[in-house]
mmCIF file with all atom_site columns, C-alpha atoms in Angstrom:
data_model
loop_
_atom_site.group_PDB
_atom_site.id
_atom_site.type_symbol
_atom_site.label_atom_id
_atom_site.label_alt_id
_atom_site.label_comp_id
_atom_site.label_asym_id
_atom_site.label_entity_id
_atom_site.label_seq_id
_atom_site.pdbx_PDB_ins_code
_atom_site.Cartn_x
_atom_site.Cartn_y
_atom_site.Cartn_z
_atom_site.occupancy
_atom_site.B_iso_or_equiv
_atom_site.pdbx_formal_charge
_atom_site.auth_seq_id
_atom_site.auth_comp_id
_atom_site.auth_asym_id
_atom_site.auth_atom_id
_atom_site.pdbx_PDB_model_num
ATOM 1   C CA . ASP A 1 1   ? -27.623 -143.108 -83.639  1.00 54.00 ? 1   ASP A CA 1
ATOM 2   C CA . ALA A 1 2   ? -25.835 -142.251 -87.570  1.00 65.00 ? 2   ALA A CA 1
ATOM 3   C CA . GLY A 1 3   ? -22.543 -142.803 -88.040  1.00 92.00 ? 3   GLY A CA 1
ATOM 4   C CA . ILE A 1 4   ? -19.394 -144.971 -87.114  1.00 95.00 ? 4   ILE A CA 1
ATOM 5   C CA . THR A 1 5   ? -19.021 -147.196 -83.496  1.00 96.00 ? 5   THR A CA 1
ATOM 6   C CA . GLN A 1 6   ? -16.321 -148.729 -81.861  1.00 97.00 ? 6   GLN A CA 1
ATOM 7   C CA . SER A 1 7   ? -16.877 -150.643 -78.971  1.00 97.00 ? 7   SER A CA 1
ATOM 8   C CA . PRO A 1 8   ? -15.543 -151.027 -76.246  1.00 97.00 ? 8   PRO A CA 1
ATOM 9   C CA . ARG A 1 9   ? -13.491 -147.502 -75.911  1.00 96.00 ? 9   ARG A CA 1
ATOM 10  C CA . TYR A 1 10  ? -11.485 -148.859 -73.460  1.00 97.00 ? 10  TYR A CA 1
ATOM 11  C CA . LYS A 1 11  ? -10.347 -152.307 -73.096  1.00 98.00 ? 11  LYS A CA 1
ATOM 12  C CA . ILE A 1 12  ? -7.624  -153.951 -70.347  1.00 98.00 ? 12  ILE A CA 1
ATOM 13  C CA . THR A 1 13  ? -6.495  -157.575 -71.484  1.00 97.00 ? 13  THR A CA 1
ATOM 14  C CA . GLU A 1 14  ? -3.629  -159.994 -70.382  1.00 97.00 ? 14  GLU A CA 1
ATOM 15  C CA . THR A 1 15  ? -1.001  -161.506 -73.299  1.00 98.00 ? 15  THR A CA 1
ATOM 16  C CA . GLY A 1 16  ? -2.498  -164.530 -74.582  1.00 97.00 ? 16  GLY A CA 1
ATOM 17  C CA . ARG A 1 17  ? -6.098  -163.753 -74.747  1.00 98.00 ? 17  ARG A CA 1
ATOM 18  C CA . GLN A 1 18  ? -8.568  -163.001 -77.636  1.00 98.00 ? 18  GLN A CA 1
ATOM 19  C CA . VAL A 1 19  ? -9.737  -159.910 -78.281  1.00 98.00 ? 19  VAL A CA 1
ATOM 20  C CA . THR A 1 20  ? -12.428 -158.334 -80.432  1.00 98.00 ? 20  THR A CA 1
ATOM 21  C CA . LEU A 1 21  ? -12.979 -154.882 -81.483  1.00 98.00 ? 21  LEU A CA 1
ATOM 22  C CA . MET A 1 22  ? -16.192 -153.785 -82.854  1.00 98.00 ? 22  MET A CA 1
ATOM 23  C CA . CYS A 1 23  ? -16.714 -151.327 -85.545  1.00 98.00 ? 23  CYS A CA 1
ATOM 24  C CA . HIS A 1 24  ? -20.387 -150.259 -86.610  1.00 97.00 ? 24  HIS A CA 1
ATOM 25  C CA . GLN A 1 25  ? -21.834 -148.225 -89.438  1.00 96.00 ? 25  GLN A CA 1
ATOM 26  C CA . THR A 1 26  ? -25.018 -146.491 -90.035  1.00 94.00 ? 26  THR A CA 1
ATOM 27  C CA . TRP A 1 27  ? -24.262 -145.318 -93.811  1.00 90.00 ? 27  TRP A CA 1
ATOM 28  C CA . SER A 1 28  ? -23.967 -148.261 -95.757  1.00 88.00 ? 28  SER A CA 1
ATOM 29  C CA . HIS A 1 29  ? -20.510 -147.283 -96.655  1.00 91.00 ? 29  HIS A CA 1
ATOM 30  C CA . SER A 1 30  ? -18.950 -150.143 -98.900  1.00 89.00 ? 30  SER A CA 1
ATOM 31  C CA . TYR A 1 31  ? -15.413 -149.639 -97.897  1.00 90.00 ? 31  TYR A CA 1
ATOM 32  C CA . MET A 1 32  ? -14.174 -149.790 -94.014  1.00 93.00 ? 32  MET A CA 1
ATOM 33  C CA . PHE A 1 33  ? -10.522 -149.770 -92.674  1.00 94.00 ? 33  PHE A CA 1
ATOM 34  C CA . TRP A 1 34  ? -8.710  -150.583 -89.491  1.00 97.00 ? 34  TRP A CA 1
ATOM 35  C CA . TYR A 1 35  ? -6.107  -148.618 -88.011  1.00 96.00 ? 35  TYR A CA 1
ATOM 36  C CA . ARG A 1 36  ? -3.752  -148.500 -85.386  1.00 97.00 ? 36  ARG A CA 1
ATOM 37  C CA . GLN A 1 37  ? -2.367  -145.624 -83.958  1.00 96.00 ? 37  GLN A CA 1
ATOM 38  C CA . ASP A 1 38  ? 1.005   -145.864 -81.832  1.00 92.00 ? 38  ASP A CA 1
ATOM 39  C CA . LEU A 1 39  ? 3.114   -142.868 -81.097  1.00 83.00 ? 39  LEU A CA 1
ATOM 40  C CA . GLY A 1 40  ? 6.023   -142.017 -83.549  1.00 74.00 ? 40  GLY A CA 1
ATOM 41  C CA . HIS A 1 41  ? 4.049   -144.133 -86.090  1.00 77.00 ? 41  HIS A CA 1
ATOM 42  C CA . GLY A 1 42  ? 1.066   -142.174 -87.266  1.00 84.00 ? 42  GLY A CA 1
ATOM 43  C CA . LEU A 1 43  ? -1.877  -144.095 -88.228  1.00 92.00 ? 43  LEU A CA 1
ATOM 44  C CA . ARG A 1 44  ? -0.840  -147.664 -89.771  1.00 93.00 ? 44  ARG A CA 1
ATOM 45  C CA . LEU A 1 45  ? -3.384  -149.817 -91.904  1.00 93.00 ? 45  LEU A CA 1
ATOM 46  C CA . ILE A 1 46  ? -4.368  -153.169 -90.549  1.00 96.00 ? 46  ILE A CA 1
ATOM 47  C CA . TYR A 1 47  ? -7.035  -154.528 -92.360  1.00 95.00 ? 47  TYR A CA 1
ATOM 48  C CA . TYR A 1 48  ? -9.439  -152.963 -95.213  1.00 92.00 ? 48  TYR A CA 1
ATOM 49  C CA . SER A 1 49  ? -12.452 -154.415 -96.996  1.00 92.00 ? 49  SER A CA 1
ATOM 50  C CA . ALA A 1 50  ? -14.143 -153.725 -99.977  1.00 87.00 ? 50  ALA A CA 1
ATOM 51  C CA . ALA A 1 51  ? -17.336 -155.132 -99.060  1.00 88.00 ? 51  ALA A CA 1
ATOM 52  C CA . ALA A 1 52  ? -19.018 -157.589 -97.459  1.00 89.00 ? 52  ALA A CA 1
ATOM 53  C CA . ASP A 1 53  ? -17.150 -160.852 -97.632  1.00 90.00 ? 53  ASP A CA 1
ATOM 54  C CA . ILE A 1 54  ? -14.228 -158.865 -99.179  1.00 91.00 ? 54  ILE A CA 1
ATOM 55  C CA . THR A 1 55  ? -11.502 -158.001 -96.928  1.00 93.00 ? 55  THR A CA 1
ATOM 56  C CA . ASP A 1 56  ? -7.795  -157.322 -97.399  1.00 91.00 ? 56  ASP A CA 1
ATOM 57  C CA . LYS A 1 57  ? -4.729  -157.098 -95.765  1.00 92.00 ? 57  LYS A CA 1
ATOM 58  C CA . GLY A 1 58  ? -2.847  -153.520 -95.133  1.00 91.00 ? 58  GLY A CA 1
ATOM 59  C CA . GLU A 1 59  ? 0.435   -152.672 -93.614  1.00 90.00 ? 59  GLU A CA 1
ATOM 60  C CA . VAL A 1 60  ? 0.649   -154.286 -90.395  1.00 94.00 ? 60  VAL A CA 1
ATOM 61  C CA . PRO A 1 61  ? -1.931  -157.140 -91.251  1.00 96.00 ? 61  PRO A CA 1
ATOM 62  C CA . ASP A 1 62  ? 0.033   -159.937 -88.651  1.00 96.00 ? 62  ASP A CA 1
ATOM 63  C CA . GLY A 1 63  ? -1.551  -161.359 -85.172  1.00 97.00 ? 63  GLY A CA 1
ATOM 64  C CA . TYR A 1 64  ? -4.813  -159.317 -86.360  1.00 98.00 ? 64  TYR A CA 1
ATOM 65  C CA . VAL A 1 65  ? -8.189  -161.212 -88.022  1.00 97.00 ? 65  VAL A CA 1
ATOM 66  C CA . VAL A 1 66  ? -11.405 -159.517 -89.471  1.00 97.00 ? 66  VAL A CA 1
ATOM 67  C CA . SER A 1 67  ? -14.447 -160.610 -91.189  1.00 95.00 ? 67  SER A CA 1
ATOM 68  C CA . ARG A 1 68  ? -17.337 -158.472 -92.539  1.00 95.00 ? 68  ARG A CA 1
ATOM 69  C CA . SER A 1 69  ? -20.228 -161.437 -93.123  1.00 94.00 ? 69  SER A CA 1
ATOM 70  C CA . LYS A 1 70  ? -22.761 -157.858 -93.211  1.00 93.00 ? 70  LYS A CA 1
ATOM 71  C CA . THR A 1 71  ? -21.990 -154.113 -94.735  1.00 93.00 ? 71  THR A CA 1
ATOM 72  C CA . GLU A 1 72  ? -22.182 -151.968 -91.523  1.00 95.00 ? 72  GLU A CA 1
ATOM 73  C CA . ASN A 1 73  ? -20.287 -154.270 -89.245  1.00 97.00 ? 73  ASN A CA 1
ATOM 74  C CA . PHE A 1 74  ? -16.380 -154.939 -89.556  1.00 97.00 ? 74  PHE A CA 1
ATOM 75  C CA . PRO A 1 75  ? -15.031 -156.739 -86.476  1.00 98.00 ? 75  PRO A CA 1
ATOM 76  C CA . LEU A 1 76  ? -11.372 -156.811 -85.455  1.00 98.00 ? 76  LEU A CA 1
ATOM 77  C CA . THR A 1 77  ? -10.052 -159.367 -83.680  1.00 98.00 ? 77  THR A CA 1
ATOM 78  C CA . LEU A 1 78  ? -6.269  -160.091 -81.490  1.00 97.00 ? 78  LEU A CA 1
ATOM 79  C CA . GLU A 1 79  ? -6.345  -163.838 -81.539  1.00 95.00 ? 79  GLU A CA 1
ATOM 80  C CA . SER A 1 80  ? -3.583  -164.112 -79.028  1.00 97.00 ? 80  SER A CA 1
ATOM 81  C CA . ALA A 1 81  ? -2.905  -160.220 -77.603  1.00 98.00 ? 81  ALA A CA 1
ATOM 82  C CA . THR A 1 82  ? 0.953   -159.442 -77.545  1.00 98.00 ? 82  THR A CA 1
ATOM 83  C CA . ARG A 1 83  ? 2.088   -156.541 -75.623  1.00 97.00 ? 83  ARG A CA 1
ATOM 84  C CA . SER A 1 84  ? 2.990   -154.877 -78.702  1.00 96.00 ? 84  SER A CA 1
ATOM 85  C CA . GLN A 1 85  ? -0.411  -154.523 -79.662  1.00 97.00 ? 85  GLN A CA 1
ATOM 86  C CA . THR A 1 86  ? -0.640  -152.248 -77.033  1.00 97.00 ? 86  THR A CA 1
ATOM 87  C CA . SER A 1 87  ? -2.356  -149.046 -79.284  1.00 97.00 ? 87  SER A CA 1
ATOM 88  C CA . VAL A 1 88  ? -5.557  -147.145 -80.135  1.00 97.00 ? 88  VAL A CA 1
ATOM 89  C CA . TYR A 1 89  ? -7.682  -148.616 -82.629  1.00 98.00 ? 89  TYR A CA 1
ATOM 90  C CA . PHE A 1 90  ? -9.456  -146.869 -85.151  1.00 97.00 ? 90  PHE A CA 1
ATOM 91  C CA . CYS A 1 91  ? -12.551 -147.868 -87.980  1.00 97.00 ? 91  CYS A CA 1
ATOM 92  C CA . ALA A 1 92  ? -12.921 -145.791 -90.968  1.00 95.00 ? 92  ALA A CA 1
ATOM 93  C CA . SER A 1 93  ? -15.293 -146.320 -93.867  1.00 94.00 ? 93  SER A CA 1
ATOM 94  C CA . ASN A 1 94  ? -15.915 -144.091 -96.697  1.00 89.00 ? 94  ASN A CA 1
ATOM 95  C CA . PRO A 1 95  ? -18.677 -144.346 -99.776  1.00 82.00 ? 95  PRO A CA 1
ATOM 96  C CA . ARG A 1 96  ? -17.244 -145.754 -103.224 1.00 74.00 ? 96  ARG A CA 1
ATOM 97  C CA . ASP A 1 97  ? -18.635 -142.220 -104.844 1.00 63.00 ? 97  ASP A CA 1
ATOM 98  C CA . ARG A 1 98  ? -16.646 -139.847 -102.645 1.00 56.00 ? 98  ARG A CA 1
ATOM 99  C CA . ALA A 1 99  ? -13.310 -139.832 -103.613 1.00 60.00 ? 99  ALA A CA 1
ATOM 100 C CA . TYR A 1 100 ? -12.252 -141.716 -100.638 1.00 74.00 ? 100 TYR A CA 1
ATOM 101 C CA . GLU A 1 101 ? -12.571 -138.909 -98.138  1.00 87.00 ? 101 GLU A CA 1
ATOM 102 C CA . GLN A 1 102 ? -12.824 -141.383 -94.731  1.00 92.00 ? 102 GLN A CA 1
ATOM 103 C CA . TYR A 1 103 ? -15.023 -141.105 -91.782  1.00 93.00 ? 103 TYR A CA 1
ATOM 104 C CA . PHE A 1 104 ? -13.568 -142.260 -88.664  1.00 95.00 ? 104 PHE A CA 1
ATOM 105 C CA . GLY A 1 105 ? -14.864 -143.868 -85.617  1.00 96.00 ? 105 GLY A CA 1
ATOM 106 C CA . PRO A 1 106 ? -14.106 -142.990 -82.039  1.00 95.00 ? 106 PRO A CA 1
ATOM 107 C CA . GLY A 1 107 ? -11.377 -145.305 -81.134  1.00 96.00 ? 107 GLY A CA 1
ATOM 108 C CA . THR A 1 108 ? -10.732 -147.772 -78.968  1.00 97.00 ? 108 THR A CA 1
ATOM 109 C CA . ARG A 1 109 ? -7.564  -147.763 -76.572  1.00 97.00 ? 109 ARG A CA 1
ATOM 110 C CA . LEU A 1 110 ? -6.430  -151.456 -76.032  1.00 98.00 ? 110 LEU A CA 1
ATOM 111 C CA . THR A 1 111 ? -3.824  -151.977 -73.335  1.00 97.00 ? 111 THR A CA 1
ATOM 112 C CA . VAL A 1 112 ? -2.297  -155.699 -73.307  1.00 97.00 ? 112 VAL A CA 1
ATOM 113 C CA . THR A 1 113 ? -0.862  -156.077 -69.837  1.00 97.00 ? 113 THR A CA 1
ATOM 114 C CA . SER B 2 1   ? 7.463   -146.778 -95.338  1.00 42.00 ? 1   SER B CA 1
ATOM 115 C CA . GLN B 2 2   ? 5.226   -143.871 -94.369  1.00 46.00 ? 2   GLN B CA 1
ATOM 116 C CA . GLN B 2 3   ? 4.315   -141.595 -97.700  1.00 59.00 ? 3   GLN B CA 1
ATOM 117 C CA . GLY B 2 4   ? 3.126   -138.834 -95.701  1.00 67.00 ? 4   GLY B CA 1
ATOM 118 C CA . GLU B 2 5   ? 6.020   -137.165 -93.882  1.00 81.00 ? 5   GLU B CA 1
ATOM 119 C CA . GLU B 2 6   ? 5.049   -133.881 -92.029  1.00 86.00 ? 6   GLU B CA 1
ATOM 120 C CA . ASP B 2 7   ? 6.801   -130.665 -90.932  1.00 88.00 ? 7   ASP B CA 1
ATOM 121 C CA . PRO B 2 8   ? 6.908   -129.228 -88.062  1.00 93.00 ? 8   PRO B CA 1
ATOM 122 C CA . GLN B 2 9   ? 6.365   -132.230 -85.832  1.00 92.00 ? 9   GLN B CA 1
ATOM 123 C CA . ALA B 2 10  ? 4.975   -129.795 -83.106  1.00 94.00 ? 10  ALA B CA 1
ATOM 124 C CA . LEU B 2 11  ? 3.911   -125.594 -83.975  1.00 96.00 ? 11  LEU B CA 1
ATOM 125 C CA . SER B 2 12  ? 2.859   -123.371 -80.960  1.00 97.00 ? 12  SER B CA 1
ATOM 126 C CA . ILE B 2 13  ? 1.547   -119.871 -81.902  1.00 97.00 ? 13  ILE B CA 1
ATOM 127 C CA . GLN B 2 14  ? -0.959  -117.186 -80.763  1.00 97.00 ? 14  GLN B CA 1
ATOM 128 C CA . GLU B 2 15  ? -4.135  -116.955 -81.671  1.00 97.00 ? 15  GLU B CA 1
ATOM 129 C CA . GLY B 2 16  ? -4.722  -114.979 -84.359  1.00 97.00 ? 16  GLY B CA 1
ATOM 130 C CA . GLU B 2 17  ? -1.516  -115.959 -86.158  1.00 97.00 ? 17  GLU B CA 1
ATOM 131 C CA . ASN B 2 18  ? -1.347  -118.081 -89.409  1.00 97.00 ? 18  ASN B CA 1
ATOM 132 C CA . ALA B 2 19  ? -0.061  -121.986 -89.024  1.00 97.00 ? 19  ALA B CA 1
ATOM 133 C CA . THR B 2 20  ? 1.735   -123.714 -91.683  1.00 97.00 ? 20  THR B CA 1
ATOM 134 C CA . MET B 2 21  ? 2.363   -127.476 -91.730  1.00 96.00 ? 21  MET B CA 1
ATOM 135 C CA . ASN B 2 22  ? 4.054   -129.197 -94.435  1.00 96.00 ? 22  ASN B CA 1
ATOM 136 C CA . CYS B 2 23  ? 3.739   -132.460 -95.955  1.00 95.00 ? 23  CYS B CA 1
ATOM 137 C CA . SER B 2 24  ? 6.349   -134.465 -98.112  1.00 95.00 ? 24  SER B CA 1
ATOM 138 C CA . TYR B 2 25  ? 5.931   -138.173 -100.009 1.00 93.00 ? 25  TYR B CA 1
ATOM 139 C CA . LYS B 2 26  ? 7.837   -140.539 -101.870 1.00 90.00 ? 26  LYS B CA 1
ATOM 140 C CA . THR B 2 27  ? 5.813   -141.778 -104.994 1.00 85.00 ? 27  THR B CA 1
ATOM 141 C CA . SER B 2 28  ? 3.101   -140.534 -107.371 1.00 87.00 ? 28  SER B CA 1
ATOM 142 C CA . ILE B 2 29  ? -0.095  -139.909 -105.917 1.00 88.00 ? 29  ILE B CA 1
ATOM 143 C CA . ASN B 2 30  ? -3.649  -139.705 -106.757 1.00 88.00 ? 30  ASN B CA 1
ATOM 144 C CA . ASN B 2 31  ? -4.768  -137.533 -104.422 1.00 91.00 ? 31  ASN B CA 1
ATOM 145 C CA . LEU B 2 32  ? -3.974  -135.796 -101.229 1.00 94.00 ? 32  LEU B CA 1
ATOM 146 C CA . GLN B 2 33  ? -6.393  -135.604 -97.738  1.00 94.00 ? 33  GLN B CA 1
ATOM 147 C CA . TRP B 2 34  ? -5.685  -133.187 -94.664  1.00 96.00 ? 34  TRP B CA 1
ATOM 148 C CA . TYR B 2 35  ? -7.302  -134.542 -91.358  1.00 96.00 ? 35  TYR B CA 1
ATOM 149 C CA . ARG B 2 36  ? -7.656  -132.866 -87.742  1.00 97.00 ? 36  ARG B CA 1
ATOM 150 C CA . GLN B 2 37  ? -7.693  -135.003 -84.634  1.00 96.00 ? 37  GLN B CA 1
ATOM 151 C CA . ASN B 2 38  ? -8.637  -133.746 -81.315  1.00 95.00 ? 38  ASN B CA 1
ATOM 152 C CA . SER B 2 39  ? -6.999  -135.228 -78.281  1.00 91.00 ? 39  SER B CA 1
ATOM 153 C CA . GLY B 2 40  ? -8.903  -138.565 -77.735  1.00 87.00 ? 40  GLY B CA 1
ATOM 154 C CA . ARG B 2 41  ? -11.109 -138.220 -80.998  1.00 91.00 ? 41  ARG B CA 1
ATOM 155 C CA . GLY B 2 42  ? -11.267 -139.862 -84.133  1.00 92.00 ? 42  GLY B CA 1
ATOM 156 C CA . LEU B 2 43  ? -10.089 -138.221 -87.236  1.00 95.00 ? 43  LEU B CA 1
ATOM 157 C CA . VAL B 2 44  ? -11.893 -135.767 -88.909  1.00 95.00 ? 44  VAL B CA 1
ATOM 158 C CA . HIS B 2 45  ? -11.698 -135.144 -92.866  1.00 95.00 ? 45  HIS B CA 1
ATOM 159 C CA . LEU B 2 46  ? -10.735 -131.646 -93.598  1.00 96.00 ? 46  LEU B CA 1
ATOM 160 C CA . ILE B 2 47  ? -9.963  -131.066 -97.357  1.00 96.00 ? 47  ILE B CA 1
ATOM 161 C CA . LEU B 2 48  ? -9.016  -133.009 -99.811  1.00 94.00 ? 48  LEU B CA 1
ATOM 162 C CA . ILE B 2 49  ? -6.654  -131.738 -103.228 1.00 95.00 ? 49  ILE B CA 1
ATOM 163 C CA . ARG B 2 50  ? -6.279  -134.020 -106.306 1.00 93.00 ? 50  ARG B CA 1
ATOM 164 C CA . SER B 2 51  ? -2.888  -134.505 -108.272 1.00 92.00 ? 51  SER B CA 1
ATOM 165 C CA . ASN B 2 52  ? -3.993  -132.348 -110.480 1.00 95.00 ? 52  ASN B CA 1
ATOM 166 C CA . GLU B 2 53  ? -5.281  -129.484 -108.347 1.00 96.00 ? 53  GLU B CA 1
ATOM 167 C CA . ARG B 2 54  ? -2.441  -127.096 -107.289 1.00 97.00 ? 54  ARG B CA 1
ATOM 168 C CA . GLU B 2 55  ? -4.385  -124.976 -104.682 1.00 98.00 ? 55  GLU B CA 1
ATOM 169 C CA . LYS B 2 56  ? -7.717  -125.136 -102.461 1.00 97.00 ? 56  LYS B CA 1
ATOM 170 C CA . HIS B 2 57  ? -10.007 -123.624 -100.022 1.00 97.00 ? 57  HIS B CA 1
ATOM 171 C CA . SER B 2 58  ? -11.995 -124.197 -97.618  1.00 95.00 ? 58  SER B CA 1
ATOM 172 C CA . GLY B 2 59  ? -13.230 -121.298 -95.217  1.00 97.00 ? 59  GLY B CA 1
ATOM 173 C CA . ARG B 2 60  ? -9.682  -120.458 -93.370  1.00 97.00 ? 60  ARG B CA 1
ATOM 174 C CA . LEU B 2 61  ? -8.018  -123.662 -94.711  1.00 98.00 ? 61  LEU B CA 1
ATOM 175 C CA . ARG B 2 62  ? -5.612  -123.379 -98.189  1.00 98.00 ? 62  ARG B CA 1
ATOM 176 C CA . VAL B 2 63  ? -3.924  -126.302 -99.041  1.00 98.00 ? 63  VAL B CA 1
ATOM 177 C CA . THR B 2 64  ? -1.160  -126.607 -102.256 1.00 98.00 ? 64  THR B CA 1
ATOM 178 C CA . LEU B 2 65  ? -0.164  -129.385 -103.489 1.00 97.00 ? 65  LEU B CA 1
ATOM 179 C CA . ASP B 2 66  ? 2.932   -129.129 -105.764 1.00 97.00 ? 66  ASP B CA 1
ATOM 180 C CA . THR B 2 67  ? 3.342   -132.810 -107.619 1.00 95.00 ? 67  THR B CA 1
ATOM 181 C CA . SER B 2 68  ? 7.092   -131.665 -108.870 1.00 95.00 ? 68  SER B CA 1
ATOM 182 C CA . LYS B 2 69  ? 8.422   -131.534 -105.579 1.00 95.00 ? 69  LYS B CA 1
ATOM 183 C CA . LYS B 2 70  ? 6.299   -134.035 -103.976 1.00 95.00 ? 70  LYS B CA 1
ATOM 184 C CA . SER B 2 71  ? 5.077   -132.056 -101.061 1.00 96.00 ? 71  SER B CA 1
ATOM 185 C CA . SER B 2 72  ? 1.583   -130.252 -99.687  1.00 97.00 ? 72  SER B CA 1
ATOM 186 C CA . SER B 2 73  ? 1.138   -127.396 -97.224  1.00 97.00 ? 73  SER B CA 1
ATOM 187 C CA . LEU B 2 74  ? -1.909  -126.605 -95.029  1.00 98.00 ? 74  LEU B CA 1
ATOM 188 C CA . LEU B 2 75  ? -2.169  -122.956 -94.000  1.00 98.00 ? 75  LEU B CA 1
ATOM 189 C CA . ILE B 2 76  ? -5.080  -122.468 -91.201  1.00 98.00 ? 76  ILE B CA 1
ATOM 190 C CA . THR B 2 77  ? -5.251  -118.332 -91.279  1.00 97.00 ? 77  THR B CA 1
ATOM 191 C CA . ALA B 2 78  ? -6.693  -116.575 -87.887  1.00 97.00 ? 78  ALA B CA 1
ATOM 192 C CA . SER B 2 79  ? -6.047  -119.797 -85.979  1.00 97.00 ? 79  SER B CA 1
ATOM 193 C CA . ARG B 2 80  ? -8.158  -120.049 -82.718  1.00 97.00 ? 80  ARG B CA 1
ATOM 194 C CA . ALA B 2 81  ? -7.438  -121.686 -79.833  1.00 97.00 ? 81  ALA B CA 1
ATOM 195 C CA . ALA B 2 82  ? -10.199 -124.485 -81.127  1.00 96.00 ? 82  ALA B CA 1
ATOM 196 C CA . ASP B 2 83  ? -7.692  -125.191 -83.972  1.00 97.00 ? 83  ASP B CA 1
ATOM 197 C CA . THR B 2 84  ? -5.753  -126.756 -80.975  1.00 97.00 ? 84  THR B CA 1
ATOM 198 C CA . ALA B 2 85  ? -5.261  -130.509 -82.251  1.00 97.00 ? 85  ALA B CA 1
ATOM 199 C CA . SER B 2 86  ? -3.047  -132.708 -84.294  1.00 96.00 ? 86  SER B CA 1
ATOM 200 C CA . TYR B 2 87  ? -3.184  -132.492 -88.345  1.00 96.00 ? 87  TYR B CA 1
ATOM 201 C CA . PHE B 2 88  ? -2.292  -135.554 -90.618  1.00 95.00 ? 88  PHE B CA 1
ATOM 202 C CA . CYS B 2 89  ? -1.779  -135.494 -94.443  1.00 95.00 ? 89  CYS B CA 1
ATOM 203 C CA . ALA B 2 90  ? -2.922  -138.595 -95.858  1.00 94.00 ? 90  ALA B CA 1
ATOM 204 C CA . VAL B 2 91  ? -2.096  -139.677 -99.536  1.00 91.00 ? 91  VAL B CA 1
ATOM 205 C CA . LEU B 2 92  ? -4.365  -142.086 -101.769 1.00 87.00 ? 92  LEU B CA 1
ATOM 206 C CA . HIS B 2 93  ? -1.382  -143.695 -104.274 1.00 79.00 ? 93  HIS B CA 1
ATOM 207 C CA . ALA B 2 94  ? -1.447  -143.495 -108.065 1.00 72.00 ? 94  ALA B CA 1
ATOM 208 C CA . GLY B 2 95  ? -2.139  -146.213 -109.792 1.00 64.00 ? 95  GLY B CA 1
ATOM 209 C CA . GLY B 2 96  ? -3.464  -148.336 -106.730 1.00 55.00 ? 96  GLY B CA 1
ATOM 210 C CA . THR B 2 97  ? -6.522  -150.292 -106.190 1.00 55.00 ? 97  THR B CA 1
ATOM 211 C CA . SER B 2 98  ? -9.992  -149.079 -106.004 1.00 48.00 ? 98  SER B CA 1
ATOM 212 C CA . TYR B 2 99  ? -10.126 -149.178 -102.436 1.00 55.00 ? 99  TYR B CA 1
ATOM 213 C CA . GLY B 2 100 ? -9.197  -145.923 -101.109 1.00 64.00 ? 100 GLY B CA 1
ATOM 214 C CA . LYS B 2 101 ? -6.183  -146.891 -98.848  1.00 76.00 ? 101 LYS B CA 1
ATOM 215 C CA . LEU B 2 102 ? -4.976  -144.179 -97.442  1.00 86.00 ? 102 LEU B CA 1
ATOM 216 C CA . THR B 2 103 ? -1.013  -143.500 -95.857  1.00 88.00 ? 103 THR B CA 1
ATOM 217 C CA . PHE B 2 104 ? -1.285  -141.132 -93.081  1.00 91.00 ? 104 PHE B CA 1
ATOM 218 C CA . GLY B 2 105 ? 1.679   -139.186 -92.058  1.00 90.00 ? 105 GLY B CA 1
ATOM 219 C CA . GLN B 2 106 ? 2.671   -139.060 -88.356  1.00 90.00 ? 106 GLN B CA 1
ATOM 220 C CA . GLY B 2 107 ? 1.567   -135.774 -87.576  1.00 93.00 ? 107 GLY B CA 1
ATOM 221 C CA . THR B 2 108 ? 1.867   -132.116 -86.633  1.00 95.00 ? 108 THR B CA 1
ATOM 222 C CA . ILE B 2 109 ? 0.531   -130.722 -83.057  1.00 95.00 ? 109 ILE B CA 1
ATOM 223 C CA . LEU B 2 110 ? -0.743  -127.744 -83.390  1.00 97.00 ? 110 LEU B CA 1
ATOM 224 C CA . THR B 2 111 ? -1.307  -125.412 -80.258  1.00 97.00 ? 111 THR B CA 1
ATOM 225 C CA . VAL B 2 112 ? -3.042  -122.283 -80.149  1.00 97.00 ? 112 VAL B CA 1
ATOM 226 C CA . HIS B 2 113 ? -2.708  -120.070 -77.083  1.00 96.00 ? 113 HIS B CA 1
ATOM 227 C CA . PRO B 2 114 ? -5.440  -117.718 -76.255  1.00 93.00 ? 114 PRO B CA 1
#
């Protein structure tokens, strides 16, 4: 199906475990973003990418790692999950020529116990 | 710190009434966008207004931008129960990178009662 998908949709993991959240888009958009959404903080940018192999930190990058070997995929890895990383994670993308309107995936609800 | 600050945090109205949400920001912007989020879903782009625009319409939506006051308003006219959602403003900073990074506000929760 066309669009932007995230997997898994729900994940429960334990403190200290490594977790990877997947994001896949079928539009060949250049730009991709990872946000976390927490009550009282709105959406905060974790990492973003302008193209394959080009990534940069956002507002809250600590504890996260990203890669982008292919344009359509932008996985987010929590190297050693902490309870403070319990959140809803959203992936988004936008094409270079659409004045920065972003298209969001459905989100992944992550619980770290 | 968050650029977009929204007011009110929650708004409850009856179907058919108008809903107005406000957004303030701190520094110069390239554009300001409004998004809607239904419960448990991702955000959906509603409308974008550029820094050199003062007003924009899209269906029942009307957005205004006052760069001198660093504020924007989203008006939803003749609201429907289906408009119940959280609404977020997001700003693209002026003079920033070309990556299109947005800074989001904390959102306004709109409830429209049938």
